[in-house]
Coordinates of C-alpha atoms in Angstrom, one line a residue:
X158 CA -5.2 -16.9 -0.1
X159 CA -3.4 -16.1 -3.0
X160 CA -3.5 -19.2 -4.3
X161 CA -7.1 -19.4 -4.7
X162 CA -8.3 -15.7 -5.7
X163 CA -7.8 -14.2 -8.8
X164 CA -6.5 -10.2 -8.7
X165 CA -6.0 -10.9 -4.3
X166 CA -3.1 -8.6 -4.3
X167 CA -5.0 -6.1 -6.0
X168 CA -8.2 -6.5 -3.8
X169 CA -6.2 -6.8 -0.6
X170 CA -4.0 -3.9 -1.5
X171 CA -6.2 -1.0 0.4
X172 CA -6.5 -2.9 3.5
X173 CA -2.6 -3.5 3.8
X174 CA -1.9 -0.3 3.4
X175 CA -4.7 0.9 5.9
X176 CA -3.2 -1.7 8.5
X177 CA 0.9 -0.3 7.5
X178 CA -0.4 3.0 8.2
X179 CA -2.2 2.4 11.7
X180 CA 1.1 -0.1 12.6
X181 CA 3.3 2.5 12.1
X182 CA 1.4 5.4 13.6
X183 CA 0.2 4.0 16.7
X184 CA 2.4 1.1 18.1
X185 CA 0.9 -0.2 21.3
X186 CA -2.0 -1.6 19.4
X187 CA -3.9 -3.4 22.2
X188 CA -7.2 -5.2 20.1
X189 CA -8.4 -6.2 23.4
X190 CA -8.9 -2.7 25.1
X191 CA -10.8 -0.2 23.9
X192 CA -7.9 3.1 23.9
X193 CA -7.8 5.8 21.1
X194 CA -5.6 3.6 19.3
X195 CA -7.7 1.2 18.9
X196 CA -8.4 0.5 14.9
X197 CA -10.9 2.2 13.7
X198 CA -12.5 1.0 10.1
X199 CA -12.3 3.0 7.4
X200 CA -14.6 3.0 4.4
X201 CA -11.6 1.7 1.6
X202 CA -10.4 -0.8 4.0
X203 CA -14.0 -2.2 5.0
X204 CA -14.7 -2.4 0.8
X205 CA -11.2 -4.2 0.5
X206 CA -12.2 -6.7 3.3
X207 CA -15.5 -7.3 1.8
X208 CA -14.3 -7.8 -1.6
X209 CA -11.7 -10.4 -0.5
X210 CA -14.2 -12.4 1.5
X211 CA -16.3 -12.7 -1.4
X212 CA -13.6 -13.4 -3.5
X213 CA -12.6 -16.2 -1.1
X214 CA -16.1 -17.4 -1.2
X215 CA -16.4 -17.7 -4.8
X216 CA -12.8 -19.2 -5.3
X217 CA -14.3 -23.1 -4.9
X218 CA -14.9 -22.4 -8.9
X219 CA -11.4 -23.9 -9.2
X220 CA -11.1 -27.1 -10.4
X221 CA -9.0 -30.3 -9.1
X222 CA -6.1 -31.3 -11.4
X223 CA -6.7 -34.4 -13.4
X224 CA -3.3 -36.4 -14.4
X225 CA -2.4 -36.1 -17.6
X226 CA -4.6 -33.1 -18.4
X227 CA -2.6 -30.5 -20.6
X228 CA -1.2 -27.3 -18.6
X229 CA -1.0 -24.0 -19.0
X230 CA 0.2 -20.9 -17.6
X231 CA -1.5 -17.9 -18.2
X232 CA 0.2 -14.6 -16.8
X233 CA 0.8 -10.8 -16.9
X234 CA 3.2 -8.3 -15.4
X235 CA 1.0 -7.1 -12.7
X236 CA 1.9 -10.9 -11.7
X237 CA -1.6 -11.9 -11.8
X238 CA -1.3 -15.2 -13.3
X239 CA -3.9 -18.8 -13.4
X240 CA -3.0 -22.4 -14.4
X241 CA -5.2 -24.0 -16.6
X242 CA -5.8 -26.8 -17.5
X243 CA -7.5 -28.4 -20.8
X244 CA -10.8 -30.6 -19.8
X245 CA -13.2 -31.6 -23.0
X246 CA -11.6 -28.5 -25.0
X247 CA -12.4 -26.2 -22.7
X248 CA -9.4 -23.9 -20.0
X249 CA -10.1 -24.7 -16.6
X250 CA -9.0 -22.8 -14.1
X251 CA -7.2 -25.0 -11.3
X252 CA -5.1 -22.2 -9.5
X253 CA -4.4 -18.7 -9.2
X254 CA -1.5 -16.4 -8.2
X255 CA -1.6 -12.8 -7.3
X256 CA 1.0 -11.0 -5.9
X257 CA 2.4 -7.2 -5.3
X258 CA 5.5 -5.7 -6.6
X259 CA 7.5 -4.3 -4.5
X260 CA 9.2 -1.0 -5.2
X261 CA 12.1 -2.3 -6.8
X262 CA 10.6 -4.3 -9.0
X263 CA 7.9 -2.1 -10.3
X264 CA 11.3 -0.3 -11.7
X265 CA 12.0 -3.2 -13.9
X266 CA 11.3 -2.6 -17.9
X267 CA 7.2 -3.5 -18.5
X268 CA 8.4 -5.9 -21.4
X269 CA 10.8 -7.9 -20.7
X270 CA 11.6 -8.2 -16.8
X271 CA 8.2 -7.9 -15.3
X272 CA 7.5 -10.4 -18.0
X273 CA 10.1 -13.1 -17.0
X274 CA 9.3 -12.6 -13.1
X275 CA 5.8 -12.8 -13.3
X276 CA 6.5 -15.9 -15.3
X277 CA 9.3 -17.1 -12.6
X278 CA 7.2 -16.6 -9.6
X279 CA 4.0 -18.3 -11.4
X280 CA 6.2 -21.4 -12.0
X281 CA 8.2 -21.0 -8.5
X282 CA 4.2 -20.8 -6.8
X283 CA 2.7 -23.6 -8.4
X284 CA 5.7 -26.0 -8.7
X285 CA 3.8 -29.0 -6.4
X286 CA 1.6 -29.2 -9.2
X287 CA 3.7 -29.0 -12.5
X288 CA 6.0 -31.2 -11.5
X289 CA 6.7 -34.1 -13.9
X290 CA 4.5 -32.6 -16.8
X291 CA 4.7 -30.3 -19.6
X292 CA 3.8 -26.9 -19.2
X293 CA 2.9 -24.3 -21.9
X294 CA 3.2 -20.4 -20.9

């Protein structure tokens, strides 16, 4: 799903927390019973869901890459990063990577290291389609 949705980490974020929470509070999680530890929705996590199934909706925006098309990489240290590519003068977007940090690496220096790994795991993501062709970042 990453692949596809702009900002996923950051819309999925609330619900994986909500679901790390009830996993480590209540362990014999049985979805086919009705217990008290059965999940019960709350109102961040429901928004979160909701958000990413419209975001997954929406995602067929992207485009299909056409050989020979020039690249690009466009990315940021929250690791929210798209590949482009150049169609009649104009960016298209033909993937998308989100990620989240985890706590070690939201320790790294905002300029420099977040930089080069967000940059690293772009490349490392999307290396079935850059393959063989020039990339600008």
């Amino acid at each position: 799903m990453q692949e596809f949705i702009s900002f996923a980490a950051h819309i999925l974020a609330p619900l994986n927390k909500f679901l790390e929470d009830h996993r480590n509070k209540k362990k014999s999680y049985c979805p086919s019973k009705k217990t008290e530890n059965s999940l019960q929705w709350i109102r961040k996590a429901k928004k979160s869901f909701n958000l990413a199934e419209k975001a997954l909706v929406d995602s067929t925006l992207l485009k299909y890459t056409i050989p020979g098309a020039q690249i690009s990489l466009w990315t940021d240290v929250a690791i929210r990063s798209s590949l482009m590519q150049l169609c009649n003068n104009k960016w298209e977007q033909i993937a998308v990577l989100s990620m989240k940090l985890r706590k070690s690496q939201r320790n790294l220096s905002l300029l420099s290291d977040r930089d080069l790994y967000a940059i690293y795991a772009s490349i490392k993501k999307v290396r079935h389609i850059r393959e063989g062709r020039n990339i600008s970042i």
